[in-house]
Amino acid sequence: MWRTTEHMFRTRRDRAASWICAVLLASLLAVPACTLPEKFELPTPASEPATEGEGVLLAGFDLVDITPPPGFGLFGYGPEGKRAVGYRTRLQVRALVLEDGDGQRIAFAVVDLGVMSTLVHRRVAQQVFEATDSAIGADRLILSATHTHSGPGHYLSAWTLNDFGSGVAGYDPEFVDWLTDGIADAVITAYNGRRPAKAAWAIDTVWGHTRNRSLQAYALNGGVPAFPLPPCPFSGNDSLCKVNPRWAMLRVDVRDSAGAFRPAGTLSIFAIHGTGFPSGSNVYDADIHGVVARTLESRLGGIHLFANGTQGDVSPNWPFETRCDPPTIRPTRRPGGPRTPAPKDDWHDAPEHLAACVSAAKAYVEDVGAALAGRAGQIYENLESELAPDVSIARAYETVDLTTDEAREAGLCESGETGTAAVAGGPDGLTRFAGFKLFGLIPLGLDPGGSGIDSSRTDCQGPKRSTFLPQSRMFGSFAFSEYAQFAVVRVGDVLIGTVPGEVTTEAGLRMLAVMQAERPDGVPAENLTILGLANGDLRYITTPEEYGAQLYEGGSNLYGPQTAVVIAERLRALTASLSSDTSDSGSRAQVDSILVRPGDPESHWPDSGPRPDRLRIDGRPICRGDTVIVRWFDAPAGSMVPASGPVLEFARERDGVRADDGDIDTEVRGRGMRRKGYLWEARWTPPDGIKPGDQFSLTLLRWEGPPRVRIRCD
């Protein structure tokens, strides 16, 4: 009933937002959903105990492109997430597999997605488990998302996130199959490519590129941080200082065929929201993390995994002009007459404003990505003398059912629930509902600034102001993820706690403090870090004090004020279970059953088909300002992308400067089917601009020849 009503409003696009109307109707009727999507069980691949190793550290890396075709909704900005019309930088998954001398293994994969999905993690784990003869299962696989908001949705474990995480709703099982295959392929190839290796850790500080976006909530924590941080160089600037600046890097070199050790790549963990690009962007992009990884790979060679840390309240230090305003309600303009009904009001963007803020964001992402890569390069170089072959590995892992009586006793609320502050959007991207008034008169508390507090509420979720009625009455069970996976991994002398959500700075420091107290022998007190957005998605995880403020982060905390406390206790217990000798008997590996309701299947995969018989250019290639633009007819979207390598390459003839379609200075956009074929557009903005008389060429690599298009800028 509820879902049918919601889709009715979605197609009408009436004055009030579709899902607010649907939620209000369900609330007034006080009925639960009667047609909840089907639930199903995920696989439970548990690794076999480690066998005798080869006596030395082994390591393997791989990188796989996972850029989908245009047409999927961009996940992360809620209703402001546009339908992707193309891509700027390609989305990728980078994998690292490590095996110590005793045969203990761990696999990391960092994926250019908004969040990680338990559904995807378990599906990938099953494939890896089968391909590695049970050596790596769910308990030895860490999948984390970079948190780009310019990646696709439709793959989450909870139907609410698939329906409301983007302006394009729905769960797409075909896309999940393809995404799962790509991630699994990267991990399996890395496993099969293991070679003798040396590795070393460094934990350094990187200040000035991140800021705490929620100081009002952070200030409620009081006192000094639970886990000591280095002194901040920006005295008096709380925004830049109240963050975790620690950059943890594992450098890995592998032995080549000649017996020499060569740089192979890194795993880095650093807290920064993947939101350099604003909600106005309508193309796939790997954002800041993608620029950092690509820059390191270009400068240093190898494959560089750049994972996210405790970034729940930590934004990039972006300038104001990089943010796009949400759409506003105004009349729809169309030709009319004396008998033509007046058009309905609808949501409208300002195209020139969107173009300006996205352009400013692109320049910022390039700059901050290059700066972070430069700092990472310094950390990398300093590790060369520290590399060693005797790195030990251990892990402790568990599956937690968040709905049990034990979870209630620990302090979690009975079911997940979002607050009105979450609906308004975060500081990195307000939604159209911020300050929304029903019928233009009745405030609904949809405000990120603290009006989400309901001081009269005394149940477990208090003081969260719920969206109308408690969501368990409207949605029933399985509205959000009701299972979580946690792990503590030891690699050498560093402990990594993995958390399936966006952890705020202080919540993460408290987790590190309890892990520190239980750390195994040989792990220095400062050598701990939290890897967020890993193996699932519980949304935001705040301290109880921050929860009480009910700003965006607290309103997005699903299971109540004690969530971070409960998670810290799980990490403490897992840390305590790790023995100093890295044997399987000294760690926990509890791979239990997980049930999910991702939603009713809804395909967003575009049509595929052959390319035209011959290459046709649409119009004349042009130079507009500092950008070269070419349009041509080619195969439909589903046949062009995904692609295992570059689709096209630009070149400037006077100096040989080149860029392919994975570079941040290029964009590829689908314009849809025409009589002559599917129309594509490629744009290139050279870093140092265009001079009069410049000549360029566009090489279309997927055509035999390959054909080249000449462009002259007069």
PDB file of C-alpha atoms in Angstrom, residues 265-466:
ATOM      1  CA  GLY A 265      51.451  -0.027  -3.895  1.00  0.00           C
ATOM      2  CA  THR A 266      49.971   1.182  -0.622  1.00  0.00           C
ATOM      3  CA  LEU A 267      46.948   1.057   1.640  1.00  0.00           C
ATOM      4  CA  SER A 268      46.121   4.429   3.210  1.00  0.00           C
ATOM      5  CA  ILE A 269      43.420   5.308   5.766  1.00  0.00           C
ATOM      6  CA  PHE A 270      42.502   8.988   6.269  1.00  0.00           C
ATOM      7  CA  ALA A 271      39.317  10.755   7.380  1.00  0.00           C
ATOM      8  CA  ILE A 272      37.767  12.994   4.718  1.00  0.00           C
ATOM      9  CA  HIS A 273      34.264  13.032   3.271  1.00  0.00           C
ATOM     10  CA  GLY A 274      34.159  12.087  -0.404  1.00  0.00           C
ATOM     11  CA  THR A 275      32.120  15.165  -1.270  1.00  0.00           C
ATOM     12  CA  GLY A 276      34.370  17.453  -3.274  1.00  0.00           C
ATOM     13  CA  PHE A 277      31.693  17.458  -5.973  1.00  0.00           C
ATOM     14  CA  PRO A 278      28.288  18.877  -4.989  1.00  0.00           C
ATOM     15  CA  SER A 279      24.788  17.608  -5.632  1.00  0.00           C
ATOM     16  CA  GLY A 280      24.584  19.562  -8.871  1.00  0.00           C
ATOM     17  CA  SER A 281      26.979  17.168 -10.621  1.00  0.00           C
ATOM     18  CA  ASN A 282      25.312  14.649 -12.935  1.00  0.00           C
ATOM     19  CA  VAL A 283      28.227  12.417 -13.981  1.00  0.00           C
ATOM     20  CA  TYR A 284      30.074   9.572 -12.267  1.00  0.00           C
ATOM     21  CA  ASP A 285      33.284  10.663 -10.566  1.00  0.00           C
ATOM     22  CA  ALA A 286      35.669   9.099  -8.041  1.00  0.00           C
ATOM     23  CA  ASP A 287      36.040  12.530  -6.385  1.00  0.00           C
ATOM     24  CA  ILE A 288      38.979  13.383  -4.076  1.00  0.00           C
ATOM     25  CA  HIS A 289      39.891   9.767  -3.343  1.00  0.00           C
ATOM     26  CA  GLY A 290      40.102   9.028  -7.044  1.00  0.00           C
ATOM     27  CA  VAL A 291      42.426  11.981  -7.695  1.00  0.00           C
ATOM     28  CA  VAL A 292      44.707  10.978  -4.810  1.00  0.00           C
ATOM     29  CA  ALA A 293      44.910   7.345  -5.936  1.00  0.00           C
ATOM     30  CA  ARG A 294      45.458   8.180  -9.602  1.00  0.00           C
ATOM     31  CA  THR A 295      48.076  10.823  -8.815  1.00  0.00           C
ATOM     32  CA  LEU A 296      50.048   8.411  -6.632  1.00  0.00           C
ATOM     33  CA  GLU A 297      49.821   5.729  -9.309  1.00  0.00           C
ATOM     34  CA  SER A 298      51.050   8.163 -11.939  1.00  0.00           C
ATOM     35  CA  ARG A 299      53.969   9.405  -9.833  1.00  0.00           C
ATOM     36  CA  LEU A 300      55.002   6.272  -7.965  1.00  0.00           C
ATOM     37  CA  GLY A 301      53.703   3.394 -10.036  1.00  0.00           C
ATOM     38  CA  GLY A 302      51.807   0.493  -8.482  1.00  0.00           C
ATOM     39  CA  ILE A 303      48.254   0.473  -7.107  1.00  0.00           C
ATOM     40  CA  HIS A 304      47.249   2.729  -4.224  1.00  0.00           C
ATOM     41  CA  LEU A 305      44.208   2.011  -2.045  1.00  0.00           C
ATOM     42  CA  PHE A 306      42.915   5.182  -0.360  1.00  0.00           C
ATOM     43  CA  ALA A 307      40.314   4.229   2.265  1.00  0.00           C
ATOM     44  CA  ASN A 308      38.223   6.423   4.529  1.00  0.00           C
ATOM     45  CA  GLY A 309      38.550   6.787   8.282  1.00  0.00           C
ATOM     46  CA  THR A 310      36.354   8.512  10.880  1.00  0.00           C
ATOM     47  CA  GLN A 311      34.838  11.067   8.511  1.00  0.00           C
ATOM     48  CA  GLY A 312      31.307  11.294   9.906  1.00  0.00           C
ATOM     49  CA  ASP A 313      31.663  14.972  10.831  1.00  0.00           C
ATOM     50  CA  VAL A 314      34.733  15.731   8.688  1.00  0.00           C
ATOM     51  CA  SER A 315      34.288  17.531   5.382  1.00  0.00           C
ATOM     52  CA  PRO A 316      36.890  18.520   2.851  1.00  0.00           C
ATOM     53  CA  ASN A 317      37.877  22.124   3.512  1.00  0.00           C
ATOM     54  CA  TRP A 318      35.974  23.205   0.416  1.00  0.00           C
ATOM     55  CA  PRO A 319      35.222  26.828  -0.460  1.00  0.00           C
ATOM     56  CA  PHE A 320      31.629  28.004  -0.338  1.00  0.00           C
ATOM     57  CA  GLU A 321      31.328  28.497  -4.092  1.00  0.00           C
ATOM     58  CA  THR A 322      31.712  24.743  -4.668  1.00  0.00           C
ATOM     59  CA  ARG A 323      28.280  24.022  -3.138  1.00  0.00           C
ATOM     60  CA  CYS A 324      25.132  24.002  -5.282  1.00  0.00           C
ATOM     61  CA  ASP A 325      21.824  25.306  -3.969  1.00  0.00           C
ATOM     62  CA  PRO A 326      19.006  22.740  -3.931  1.00  0.00           C
ATOM     63  CA  PRO A 327      16.140  23.202  -6.380  1.00  0.00           C
ATOM     64  CA  THR A 328      13.236  25.451  -5.511  1.00  0.00           C
ATOM     65  CA  ILE A 329       9.518  25.201  -6.199  1.00  0.00           C
ATOM     66  CA  ARG A 330       8.288  27.524  -8.908  1.00  0.00           C
ATOM     67  CA  PRO A 331       5.802  27.390 -11.798  1.00  0.00           C
ATOM     68  CA  THR A 332       6.636  25.256 -14.809  1.00  0.00           C
ATOM     69  CA  ARG A 333       6.809  27.410 -17.918  1.00  0.00           C
ATOM     70  CA  ARG A 334       5.079  26.154 -21.055  1.00  0.00           C
ATOM     71  CA  PRO A 335       3.027  27.566 -23.930  1.00  0.00           C
ATOM     72  CA  GLY A 336      -0.593  28.089 -23.013  1.00  0.00           C
ATOM     73  CA  GLY A 337      -3.880  29.545 -24.090  1.00  0.00           C
ATOM     74  CA  PRO A 338      -7.188  30.695 -22.645  1.00  0.00           C
ATOM     75  CA  ARG A 339      -8.370  27.105 -22.133  1.00  0.00           C
ATOM     76  CA  THR A 340      -5.033  25.609 -21.132  1.00  0.00           C
ATOM     77  CA  PRO A 341      -4.904  24.686 -17.409  1.00  0.00           C
ATOM     78  CA  ALA A 342      -2.253  26.519 -15.439  1.00  0.00           C
ATOM     79  CA  PRO A 343       0.893  24.373 -15.086  1.00  0.00           C
ATOM     80  CA  LYS A 344       1.632  22.906 -11.691  1.00  0.00           C
ATOM     81  CA  ASP A 345       4.482  24.126  -9.581  1.00  0.00           C
ATOM     82  CA  ASP A 346       7.497  21.830  -9.629  1.00  0.00           C
ATOM     83  CA  TRP A 347      11.096  21.628  -8.466  1.00  0.00           C
ATOM     84  CA  HIS A 348      13.565  23.480 -10.676  1.00  0.00           C
ATOM     85  CA  ASP A 349      17.334  23.894 -10.718  1.00  0.00           C
ATOM     86  CA  ALA A 350      19.157  26.953 -11.995  1.00  0.00           C
ATOM     87  CA  PRO A 351      21.371  25.555 -14.809  1.00  0.00           C
ATOM     88  CA  GLU A 352      23.892  28.414 -14.810  1.00  0.00           C
ATOM     89  CA  HIS A 353      24.293  28.151 -11.042  1.00  0.00           C
ATOM     90  CA  LEU A 354      24.838  24.384 -11.240  1.00  0.00           C
ATOM     91  CA  ALA A 355      27.441  24.806 -13.961  1.00  0.00           C
ATOM     92  CA  ALA A 356      29.315  27.408 -11.907  1.00  0.00           C
ATOM     93  CA  CYS A 357      29.397  25.443  -8.645  1.00  0.00           C
ATOM     94  CA  VAL A 358      30.372  22.190 -10.355  1.00  0.00           C
ATOM     95  CA  SER A 359      33.157  23.982 -12.233  1.00  0.00           C
ATOM     96  CA  ALA A 360      34.456  25.493  -8.980  1.00  0.00           C
ATOM     97  CA  ALA A 361      34.267  22.058  -7.330  1.00  0.00           C
ATOM     98  CA  LYS A 362      36.250  20.458 -10.143  1.00  0.00           C
ATOM     99  CA  ALA A 363      39.075  22.964  -9.660  1.00  0.00           C
ATOM    100  CA  TYR A 364      39.028  22.388  -5.898  1.00  0.00           C
ATOM    101  CA  VAL A 365      39.025  18.584  -6.207  1.00  0.00           C
ATOM    102  CA  GLU A 366      42.040  18.727  -8.502  1.00  0.00           C
ATOM    103  CA  ASP A 367      43.905  21.022  -6.114  1.00  0.00           C
ATOM    104  CA  VAL A 368      43.163  19.190  -2.867  1.00  0.00           C
ATOM    105  CA  GLY A 369      43.689  15.799  -4.485  1.00  0.00           C
ATOM    106  CA  ALA A 370      47.113  16.849  -5.747  1.00  0.00           C
ATOM    107  CA  ALA A 371      48.027  18.319  -2.351  1.00  0.00           C
ATOM    108  CA  LEU A 372      46.993  15.174  -0.464  1.00  0.00           C
ATOM    109  CA  ALA A 373      48.827  12.985  -2.964  1.00  0.00           C
ATOM    110  CA  GLY A 374      51.942  15.101  -2.499  1.00  0.00           C
ATOM    111  CA  ARG A 375      51.765  14.663   1.268  1.00  0.00           C
ATOM    112  CA  ALA A 376      51.149  10.928   0.858  1.00  0.00           C
ATOM    113  CA  GLY A 377      54.148  10.730  -1.443  1.00  0.00           C
ATOM    114  CA  GLN A 378      56.354  12.112   1.320  1.00  0.00           C
ATOM    115  CA  ILE A 379      55.081   9.482   3.766  1.00  0.00           C
ATOM    116  CA  TYR A 380      55.682   6.820   1.138  1.00  0.00           C
ATOM    117  CA  GLU A 381      59.282   7.828   0.473  1.00  0.00           C
ATOM    118  CA  ASN A 382      60.109   7.899   4.182  1.00  0.00           C
ATOM    119  CA  LEU A 383      59.036   4.261   4.506  1.00  0.00           C
ATOM    120  CA  GLU A 384      61.646   2.843   2.131  1.00  0.00           C
ATOM    121  CA  SER A 385      64.195   2.147   4.846  1.00  0.00           C
ATOM    122  CA  GLU A 386      61.563   0.535   7.113  1.00  0.00           C
ATOM    123  CA  LEU A 387      60.437  -2.240   4.745  1.00  0.00           C
ATOM    124  CA  ALA A 388      60.610  -5.740   6.256  1.00  0.00           C
ATOM    125  CA  PRO A 389      59.512  -9.271   5.186  1.00  0.00           C
ATOM    126  CA  ASP A 390      58.369 -10.506   8.613  1.00  0.00           C
ATOM    127  CA  VAL A 391      54.963  -8.781   8.851  1.00  0.00           C
ATOM    128  CA  SER A 392      52.409 -10.848  10.806  1.00  0.00           C
ATOM    129  CA  ILE A 393      48.653 -10.904  10.185  1.00  0.00           C
ATOM    130  CA  ALA A 394      45.703 -11.697  12.450  1.00  0.00           C
ATOM    131  CA  ARG A 395      42.016 -10.920  12.387  1.00  0.00           C
ATOM    132  CA  ALA A 396      38.967 -11.138  14.606  1.00  0.00           C
ATOM    133  CA  TYR A 397      35.527 -10.851  13.015  1.00  0.00           C
ATOM    134  CA  GLU A 398      31.893 -11.173  14.044  1.00  0.00           C
ATOM    135  CA  THR A 399      28.375 -10.771  12.701  1.00  0.00           C
ATOM    136  CA  VAL A 400      25.954  -8.941  15.003  1.00  0.00           C
ATOM    137  CA  ASP A 401      22.160  -9.135  14.825  1.00  0.00           C
ATOM    138  CA  LEU A 402      21.049  -5.676  15.926  1.00  0.00           C
ATOM    139  CA  THR A 403      17.484  -6.759  16.734  1.00  0.00           C
ATOM    140  CA  THR A 404      18.106  -9.327  19.472  1.00  0.00           C
ATOM    141  CA  ASP A 405      17.354  -9.001  23.179  1.00  0.00           C
ATOM    142  CA  GLU A 406      21.103  -8.950  23.761  1.00  0.00           C
ATOM    143  CA  ALA A 407      21.396  -5.898  21.500  1.00  0.00           C
ATOM    144  CA  ARG A 408      18.538  -4.226  23.414  1.00  0.00           C
ATOM    145  CA  GLU A 409      20.272  -4.909  26.724  1.00  0.00           C
ATOM    146  CA  ALA A 410      23.497  -3.449  25.339  1.00  0.00           C
ATOM    147  CA  GLY A 411      21.696  -0.195  24.543  1.00  0.00           C
ATOM    148  CA  LEU A 412      20.564  -0.360  20.918  1.00  0.00           C
ATOM    149  CA  CYS A 413      17.029   0.677  20.012  1.00  0.00           C
ATOM    150  CA  GLU A 414      14.543  -1.895  18.780  1.00  0.00           C
ATOM    151  CA  SER A 415      14.618  -0.756  15.140  1.00  0.00           C
ATOM    152  CA  GLY A 416      16.458   1.757  12.993  1.00  0.00           C
ATOM    153  CA  GLU A 417      14.991   5.220  12.590  1.00  0.00           C
ATOM    154  CA  THR A 418      16.058   8.491  10.984  1.00  0.00           C
ATOM    155  CA  GLY A 419      15.251  11.933  12.313  1.00  0.00           C
ATOM    156  CA  THR A 420      13.969  15.032  10.583  1.00  0.00           C
ATOM    157  CA  ALA A 421      17.450  16.582  10.558  1.00  0.00           C
ATOM    158  CA  ALA A 422      18.587  13.742   8.276  1.00  0.00           C
ATOM    159  CA  VAL A 423      15.836  14.567   5.787  1.00  0.00           C
ATOM    160  CA  ALA A 424      17.061  18.166   5.539  1.00  0.00           C
ATOM    161  CA  GLY A 425      20.504  17.024   4.421  1.00  0.00           C
ATOM    162  CA  GLY A 426      24.008  17.617   5.684  1.00  0.00           C
ATOM    163  CA  PRO A 427      26.297  20.639   5.484  1.00  0.00           C
ATOM    164  CA  ASP A 428      27.874  19.199   2.333  1.00  0.00           C
ATOM    165  CA  GLY A 429      24.529  19.184   0.544  1.00  0.00           C
ATOM    166  CA  LEU A 430      21.178  20.419   1.846  1.00  0.00           C
ATOM    167  CA  THR A 431      18.151  18.839   0.238  1.00  0.00           C
ATOM    168  CA  ARG A 432      15.099  20.568  -1.189  1.00  0.00           C
ATOM    169  CA  PHE A 433      13.283  19.664   2.039  1.00  0.00           C
ATOM    170  CA  ALA A 434      15.425  21.835   4.343  1.00  0.00           C
ATOM    171  CA  GLY A 435      12.930  24.155   6.020  1.00  0.00           C
ATOM    172  CA  PHE A 436      10.043  22.563   4.106  1.00  0.00           C
ATOM    173  CA  LYS A 437       6.536  23.575   5.204  1.00  0.00           C
ATOM    174  CA  LEU A 438       3.512  21.454   4.416  1.00  0.00           C
ATOM    175  CA  PHE A 439       1.126  23.430   2.184  1.00  0.00           C
ATOM    176  CA  GLY A 440       3.588  26.274   2.618  1.00  0.00           C
ATOM    177  CA  LEU A 441       2.312  26.848   6.173  1.00  0.00           C
ATOM    178  CA  ILE A 442       3.090  23.997   8.574  1.00  0.00           C
ATOM    179  CA  PRO A 443       6.774  23.514   9.588  1.00  0.00           C
ATOM    180  CA  LEU A 444       7.771  19.862   9.717  1.00  0.00           C
ATOM    181  CA  GLY A 445      11.042  20.272  11.625  1.00  0.00           C
ATOM    182  CA  LEU A 446      13.069  19.474   8.511  1.00  0.00           C
ATOM    183  CA  ASP A 447      15.993  21.596   9.571  1.00  0.00           C
ATOM    184  CA  PRO A 448      19.655  20.535   9.927  1.00  0.00           C
ATOM    185  CA  GLY A 449      20.226  23.146  12.629  1.00  0.00           C
ATOM    186  CA  GLY A 450      18.783  21.387  15.666  1.00  0.00           C
ATOM    187  CA  SER A 451      15.005  21.635  15.274  1.00  0.00           C
ATOM    188  CA  GLY A 452      15.141  17.849  15.027  1.00  0.00           C
ATOM    189  CA  ILE A 453      15.006  17.670  18.842  1.00  0.00           C
ATOM    190  CA  ASP A 454      11.827  16.331  20.442  1.00  0.00           C
ATOM    191  CA  SER A 455      12.382  16.992  24.151  1.00  0.00           C
ATOM    192  CA  SER A 456       9.144  15.224  25.070  1.00  0.00           C
ATOM    193  CA  ARG A 457      10.226  11.928  23.585  1.00  0.00           C
ATOM    194  CA  THR A 458      11.285   9.463  26.271  1.00  0.00           C
ATOM    195  CA  ASP A 459      11.726   6.192  24.398  1.00  0.00           C
ATOM    196  CA  CYS A 460      15.062   4.766  23.237  1.00  0.00           C
ATOM    197  CA  GLN A 461      15.319   7.058  20.194  1.00  0.00           C
ATOM    198  CA  GLY A 462      14.702  10.271  22.175  1.00  0.00           C
ATOM    199  CA  PRO A 463      15.293  13.159  21.724  1.00  0.00           C
ATOM    200  CA  LYS A 464      15.174  12.412  17.978  1.00  0.00           C
ATOM    201  CA  ARG A 465      12.232  13.996  16.228  1.00  0.00           C
ATOM    202  CA  SER A 466      10.884  11.274  14.000  1.00  0.00           C
TER     203      SER A 466
END
